[in-house]
Coordinates of C-alpha atoms in Angstrom, one line a residue:
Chain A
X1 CA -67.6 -65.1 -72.5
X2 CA -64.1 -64.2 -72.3
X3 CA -61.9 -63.8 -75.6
X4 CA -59.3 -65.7 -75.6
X5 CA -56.7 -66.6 -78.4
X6 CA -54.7 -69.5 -76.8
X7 CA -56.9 -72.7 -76.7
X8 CA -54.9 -73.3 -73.3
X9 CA -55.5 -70.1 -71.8
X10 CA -60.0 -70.6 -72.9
X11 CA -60.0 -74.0 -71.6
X12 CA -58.4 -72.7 -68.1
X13 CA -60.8 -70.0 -67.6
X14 CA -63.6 -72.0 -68.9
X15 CA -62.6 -74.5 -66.2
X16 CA -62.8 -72.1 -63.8
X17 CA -66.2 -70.8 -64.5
X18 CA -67.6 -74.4 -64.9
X19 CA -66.4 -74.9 -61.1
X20 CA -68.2 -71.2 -60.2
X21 CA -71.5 -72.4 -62.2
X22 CA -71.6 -76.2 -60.3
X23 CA -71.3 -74.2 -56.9
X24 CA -74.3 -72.2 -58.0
X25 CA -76.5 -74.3 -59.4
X26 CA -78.7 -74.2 -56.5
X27 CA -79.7 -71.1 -56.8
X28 CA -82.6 -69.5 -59.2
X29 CA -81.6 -68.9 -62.5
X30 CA -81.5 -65.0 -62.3
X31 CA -79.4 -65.2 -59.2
X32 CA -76.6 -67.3 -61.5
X33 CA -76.8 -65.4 -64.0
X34 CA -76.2 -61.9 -61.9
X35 CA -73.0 -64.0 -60.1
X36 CA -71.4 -66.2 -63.1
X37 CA -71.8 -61.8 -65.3
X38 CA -69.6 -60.4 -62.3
X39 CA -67.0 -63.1 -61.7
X40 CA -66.8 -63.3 -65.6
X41 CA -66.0 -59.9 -65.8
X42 CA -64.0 -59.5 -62.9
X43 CA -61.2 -62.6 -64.7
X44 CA -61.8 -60.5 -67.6
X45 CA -60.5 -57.5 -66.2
X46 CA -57.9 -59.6 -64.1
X47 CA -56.6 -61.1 -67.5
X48 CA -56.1 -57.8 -68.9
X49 CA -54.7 -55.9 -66.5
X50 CA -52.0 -59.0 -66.5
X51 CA -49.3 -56.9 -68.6
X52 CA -47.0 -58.3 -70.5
X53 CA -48.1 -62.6 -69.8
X54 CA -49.0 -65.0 -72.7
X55 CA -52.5 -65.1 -72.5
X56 CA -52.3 -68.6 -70.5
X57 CA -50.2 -67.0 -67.5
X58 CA -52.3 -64.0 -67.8
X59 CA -55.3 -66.8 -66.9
X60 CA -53.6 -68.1 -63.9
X61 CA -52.3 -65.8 -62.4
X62 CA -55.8 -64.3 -62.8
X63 CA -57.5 -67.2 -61.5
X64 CA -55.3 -67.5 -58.1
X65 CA -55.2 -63.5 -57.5
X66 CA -59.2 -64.0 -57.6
X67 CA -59.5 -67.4 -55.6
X68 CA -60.7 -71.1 -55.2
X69 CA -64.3 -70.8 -56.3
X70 CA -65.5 -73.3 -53.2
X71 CA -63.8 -70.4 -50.5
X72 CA -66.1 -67.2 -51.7
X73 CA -69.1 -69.1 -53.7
X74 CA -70.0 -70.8 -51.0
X75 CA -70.8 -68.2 -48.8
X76 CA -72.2 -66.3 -51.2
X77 CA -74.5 -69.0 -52.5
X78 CA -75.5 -69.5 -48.6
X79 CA -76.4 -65.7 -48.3
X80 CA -79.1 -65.7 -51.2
X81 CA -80.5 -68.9 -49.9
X82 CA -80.9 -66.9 -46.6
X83 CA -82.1 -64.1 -48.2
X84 CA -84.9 -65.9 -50.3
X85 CA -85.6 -68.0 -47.0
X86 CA -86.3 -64.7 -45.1
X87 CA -88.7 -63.3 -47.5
X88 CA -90.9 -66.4 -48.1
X89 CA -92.9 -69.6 -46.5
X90 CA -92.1 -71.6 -49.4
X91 CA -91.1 -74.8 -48.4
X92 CA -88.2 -75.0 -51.0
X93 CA -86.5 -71.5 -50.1
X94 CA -86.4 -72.7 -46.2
X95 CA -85.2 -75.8 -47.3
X96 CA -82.6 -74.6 -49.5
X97 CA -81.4 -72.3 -47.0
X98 CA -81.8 -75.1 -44.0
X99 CA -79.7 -77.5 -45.9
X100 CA -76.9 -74.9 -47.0
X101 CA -73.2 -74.8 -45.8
X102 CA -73.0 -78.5 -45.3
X103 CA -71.4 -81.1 -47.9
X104 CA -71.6 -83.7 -45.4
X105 CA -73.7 -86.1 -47.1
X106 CA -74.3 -88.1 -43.6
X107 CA -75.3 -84.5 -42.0
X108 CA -77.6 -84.1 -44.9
X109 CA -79.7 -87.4 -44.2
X110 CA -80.4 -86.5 -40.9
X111 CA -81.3 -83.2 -42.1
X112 CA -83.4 -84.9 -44.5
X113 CA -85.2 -87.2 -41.8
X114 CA -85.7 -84.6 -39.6
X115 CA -87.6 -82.7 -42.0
X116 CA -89.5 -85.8 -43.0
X117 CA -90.8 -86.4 -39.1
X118 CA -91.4 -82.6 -38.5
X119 CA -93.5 -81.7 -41.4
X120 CA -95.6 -85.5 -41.2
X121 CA -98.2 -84.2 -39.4
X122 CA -99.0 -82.0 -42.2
X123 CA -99.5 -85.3 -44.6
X124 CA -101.3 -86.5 -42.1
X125 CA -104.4 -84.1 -41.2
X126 CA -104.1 -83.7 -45.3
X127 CA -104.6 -87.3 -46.0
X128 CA -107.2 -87.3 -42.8
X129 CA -109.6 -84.5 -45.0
X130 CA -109.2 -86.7 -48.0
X131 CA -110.1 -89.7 -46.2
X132 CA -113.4 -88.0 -44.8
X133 CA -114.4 -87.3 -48.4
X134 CA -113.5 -90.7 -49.4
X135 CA -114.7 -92.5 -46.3
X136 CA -117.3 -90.4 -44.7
X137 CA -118.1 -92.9 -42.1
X138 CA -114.8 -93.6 -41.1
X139 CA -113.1 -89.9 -39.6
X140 CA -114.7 -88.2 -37.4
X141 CA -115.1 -86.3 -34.1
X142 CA -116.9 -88.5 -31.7
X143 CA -117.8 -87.5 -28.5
X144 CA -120.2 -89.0 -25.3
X145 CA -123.2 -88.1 -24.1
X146 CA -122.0 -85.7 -21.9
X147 CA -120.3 -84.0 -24.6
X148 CA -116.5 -85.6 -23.7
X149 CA -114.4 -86.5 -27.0
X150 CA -114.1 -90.2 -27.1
X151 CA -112.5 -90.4 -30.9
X152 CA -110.4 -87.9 -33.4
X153 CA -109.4 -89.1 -36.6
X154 CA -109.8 -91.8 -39.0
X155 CA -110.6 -95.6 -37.5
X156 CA -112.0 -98.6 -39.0
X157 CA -113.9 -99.6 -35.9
X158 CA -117.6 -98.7 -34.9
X159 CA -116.7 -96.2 -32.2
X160 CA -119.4 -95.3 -29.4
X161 CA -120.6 -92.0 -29.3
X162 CA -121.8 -89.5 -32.1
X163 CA -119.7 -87.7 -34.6
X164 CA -120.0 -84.1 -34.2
X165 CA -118.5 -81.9 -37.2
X166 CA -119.8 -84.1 -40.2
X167 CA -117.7 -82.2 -43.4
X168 CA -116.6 -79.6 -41.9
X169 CA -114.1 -81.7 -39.8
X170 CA -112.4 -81.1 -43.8
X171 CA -111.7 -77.5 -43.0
X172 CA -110.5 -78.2 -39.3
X173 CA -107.9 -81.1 -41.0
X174 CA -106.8 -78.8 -43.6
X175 CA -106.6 -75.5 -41.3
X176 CA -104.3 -77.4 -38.6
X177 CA -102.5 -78.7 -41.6
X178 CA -102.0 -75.1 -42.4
X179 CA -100.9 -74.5 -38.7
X180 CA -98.2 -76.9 -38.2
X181 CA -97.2 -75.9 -41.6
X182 CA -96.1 -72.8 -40.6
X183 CA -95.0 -73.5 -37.4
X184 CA -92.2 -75.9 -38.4
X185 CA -91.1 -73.5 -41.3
X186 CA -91.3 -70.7 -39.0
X187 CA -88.5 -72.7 -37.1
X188 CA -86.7 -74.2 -40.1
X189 CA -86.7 -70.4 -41.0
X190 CA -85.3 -69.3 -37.5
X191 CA -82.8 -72.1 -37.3
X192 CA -81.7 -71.3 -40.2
X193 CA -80.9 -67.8 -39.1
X194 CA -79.0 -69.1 -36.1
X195 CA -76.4 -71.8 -37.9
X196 CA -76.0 -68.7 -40.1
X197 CA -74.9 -66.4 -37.8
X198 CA -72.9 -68.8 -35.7
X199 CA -71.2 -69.3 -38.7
X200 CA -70.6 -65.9 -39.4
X201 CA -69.4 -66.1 -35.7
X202 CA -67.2 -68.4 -36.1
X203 CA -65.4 -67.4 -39.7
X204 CA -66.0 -63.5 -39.4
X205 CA -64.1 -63.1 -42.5
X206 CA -66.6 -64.4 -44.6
Chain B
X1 CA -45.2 -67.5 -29.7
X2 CA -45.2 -63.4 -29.6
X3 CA -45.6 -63.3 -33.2
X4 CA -48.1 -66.2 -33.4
X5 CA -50.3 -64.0 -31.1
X6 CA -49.7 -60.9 -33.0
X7 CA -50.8 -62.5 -36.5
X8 CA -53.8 -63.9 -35.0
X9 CA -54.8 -60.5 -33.4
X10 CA -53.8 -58.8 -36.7
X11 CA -56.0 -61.4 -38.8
X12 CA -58.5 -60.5 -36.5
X13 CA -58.7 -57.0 -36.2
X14 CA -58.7 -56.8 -39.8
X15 CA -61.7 -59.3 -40.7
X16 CA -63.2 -56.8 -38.1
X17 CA -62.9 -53.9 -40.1
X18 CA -62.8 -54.8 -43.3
X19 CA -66.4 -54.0 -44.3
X20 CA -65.8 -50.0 -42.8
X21 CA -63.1 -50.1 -44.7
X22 CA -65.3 -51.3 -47.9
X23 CA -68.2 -48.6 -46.9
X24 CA -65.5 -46.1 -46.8
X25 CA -64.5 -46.7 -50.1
X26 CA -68.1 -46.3 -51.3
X27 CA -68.3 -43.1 -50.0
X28 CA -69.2 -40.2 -52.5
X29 CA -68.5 -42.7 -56.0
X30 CA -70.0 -46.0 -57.1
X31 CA -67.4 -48.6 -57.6
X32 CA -67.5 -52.2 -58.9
X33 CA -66.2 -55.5 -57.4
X34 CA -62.8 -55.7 -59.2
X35 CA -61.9 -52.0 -58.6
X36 CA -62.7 -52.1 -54.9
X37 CA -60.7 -55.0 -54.5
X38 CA -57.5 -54.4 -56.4
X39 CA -57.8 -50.1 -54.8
X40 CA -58.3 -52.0 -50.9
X41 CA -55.4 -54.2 -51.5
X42 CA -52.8 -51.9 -53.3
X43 CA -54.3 -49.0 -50.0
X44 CA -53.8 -51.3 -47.4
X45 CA -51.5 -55.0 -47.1
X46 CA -54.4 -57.3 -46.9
X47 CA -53.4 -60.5 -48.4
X48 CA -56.8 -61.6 -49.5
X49 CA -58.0 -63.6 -52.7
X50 CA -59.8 -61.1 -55.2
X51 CA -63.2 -63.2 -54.8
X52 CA -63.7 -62.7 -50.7
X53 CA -65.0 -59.2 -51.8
X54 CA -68.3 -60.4 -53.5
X55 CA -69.7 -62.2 -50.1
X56 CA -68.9 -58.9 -48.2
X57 CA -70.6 -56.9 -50.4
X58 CA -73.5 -59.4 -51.1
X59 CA -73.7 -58.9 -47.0
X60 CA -73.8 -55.3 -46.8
X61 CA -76.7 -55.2 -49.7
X62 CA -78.7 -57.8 -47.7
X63 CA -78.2 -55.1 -44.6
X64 CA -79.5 -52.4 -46.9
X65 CA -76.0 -50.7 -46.9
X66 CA -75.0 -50.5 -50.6
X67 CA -77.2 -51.2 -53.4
X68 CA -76.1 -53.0 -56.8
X69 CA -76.6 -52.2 -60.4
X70 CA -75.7 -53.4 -64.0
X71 CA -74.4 -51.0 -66.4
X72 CA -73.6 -52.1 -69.9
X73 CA -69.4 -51.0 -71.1
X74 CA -68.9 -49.8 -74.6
X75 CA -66.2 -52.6 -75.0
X76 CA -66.7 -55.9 -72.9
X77 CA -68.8 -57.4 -70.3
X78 CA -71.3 -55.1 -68.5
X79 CA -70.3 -54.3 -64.7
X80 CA -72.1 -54.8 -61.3
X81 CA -71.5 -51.1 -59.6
X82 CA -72.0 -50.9 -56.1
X83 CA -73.0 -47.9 -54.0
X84 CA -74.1 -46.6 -50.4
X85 CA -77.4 -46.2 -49.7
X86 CA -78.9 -43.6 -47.5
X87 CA -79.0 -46.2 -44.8
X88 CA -75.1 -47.5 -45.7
X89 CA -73.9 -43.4 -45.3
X90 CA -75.6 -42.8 -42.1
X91 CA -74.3 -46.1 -41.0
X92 CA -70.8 -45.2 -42.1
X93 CA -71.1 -41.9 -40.7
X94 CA -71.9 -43.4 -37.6
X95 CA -69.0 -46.1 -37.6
X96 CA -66.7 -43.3 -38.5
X97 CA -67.6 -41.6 -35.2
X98 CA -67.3 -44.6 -33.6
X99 CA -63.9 -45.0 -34.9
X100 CA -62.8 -42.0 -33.9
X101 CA -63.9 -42.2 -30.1
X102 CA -61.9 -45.4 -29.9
X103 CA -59.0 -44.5 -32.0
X104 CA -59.0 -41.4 -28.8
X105 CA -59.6 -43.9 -26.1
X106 CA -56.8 -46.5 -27.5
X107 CA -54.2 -43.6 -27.6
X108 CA -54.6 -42.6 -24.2
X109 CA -54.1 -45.9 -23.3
X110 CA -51.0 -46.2 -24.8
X111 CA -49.8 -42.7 -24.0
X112 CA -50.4 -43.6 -20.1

């Protein structure tokens, strides 16, 4: 923490760090510890190096030399995301780094129900293998004499024709659970990519 | 209208080059944020806030250029220093080449 003598001049600079720490709470706890070390010690310096101010001016005037913690966090913030997103299938990252850059609360719902309809296939074919081990009789894959599929899935009819995997219809569920899994975060992941580069496109300075 | 064209150009050019000029000021010693910073603005008159210099070089470690490392002071908060890696000075060796070719080809323009 900074030492400061005037209560003024701590409460200012404490201000300013509580705004850097809300922007970057998002982000692992390593990652804000590494940012909130090297802005605190860049205002540190920036105080010091402000010869001959009270210690509250010194703040200031270190506070606007450095800048509005929403213009450079932000983009910083959005560049780990993208980093972590890169490097990992985790759900969360690619999330994290799908929903950055926006505080548009309206552009995060449909964010949010896009995601919802994109990965329900995935709760589906998982709650389909659950439902074979709950309900044996009632998901399978049926097919005809002549060896056509008539039914695939769960039903709560008698269907005609004879169910062909038994259990291991589990596996098939859970493997193109797997599938679409990674196909749709395989896009979130590229998507992701794009909006960041056309927004590096379109603000080049950050 | 001449001048509004001119500041936009200038604001432009400069976002261009502003990570050369960061690279180039990596070359041969490691530096940390605040240093590069207050050096780039009292070298050059870009009228930047302080904190624009911790995305760029966030940016050029996530492009393998520089690569960052704590080191504890004797007095005061420990320091981030950044330096090139061998990927950020062949990069920068070949930027500077590039530089040069168009530096060349922009002056014969302008001497014709």
């Amino acid at each position: 923490m900074i030492s400061l003598k005037d209560p003024e001049a701590r409460e200012a600079a404490s201000g300013y760090l509580k705004k850097v720490d809300k922007l970057i709470r998002s982000l692992s706890g390593k990652d804000q510890e590494d940012i909130r070390m090297e802005i605190t010690a860049h205002l540190e310096e920036s105080i010091q190096h402000q010869q001959g101010e009270d210690e509250l001016k010194a703040v200031k005037a270190a506070i606007h030399k450095l800048g509005a913690p929403e213009d450079f966090i932000q983009p910083l913030v959005e560049e780990r995301k993208m980093n972590k997103a890169s490097r990992t299938f985790k759900p969360g990252h690619v999330l994290s780094a799908f929903l950055a850059g926006t505080g548009n609360t309206i552009l995060n719902m449909i964010k949010y129900c896009t995601l919802s309809v994109l990965y329900s296939p995935v709760l589906l074919f998982i709650l389909l293998a659950i439902a074979k081990l709950v309900s044996p009789q009632k998901v399978g894959y049926y097919t005809n004499e002549a060896g056509k599929m008539v039914f695939f899935g769960y039903t709560t009819v008698t269907v005609s024709g004879k169910e062909q995997l038994g259990y291991w219809i589990v596996p098939v569920f859970l493997g193109m659970a797997l599938i679409i899994y990674l196909f749709v975060t395989g896009m979130l992941r590229l998507f992701s990519r794009l909006m960041a580069f056309l927004r590096k496109c379109i603000q080049p300075g950050n | 209208m001449e001048n509004e064209f001119i500041q936009k150009w200038d604001s432009q050019v400069r976002k261009g080059v502003l990570e050369f000029i960061i690279l180039l000021m990596l070359a041969g010693k490691k530096r940390y944020g605040y240093e590069l910073i207050t050096d780039l603005k009292a070298r050059t008159n870009y009228d930047i806030a302080e904190g624009t210099i911790y995305p760029l070089l966030n940016r050029l470690k996530s492009d393998g250029l520089v690569e960052s490392s704590w080191e504890e002071m004797e007095i005061g908060i420990p320091r981030k220093y950044y330096k090139l890696t061998p990927q950020g000075k062949k990069t920068l060796g070949e930027m500077k080449n590039y530089w040069s070719t168009l530096s060349l080809n922009i002056q014969s323009l302008i001497q014709k």
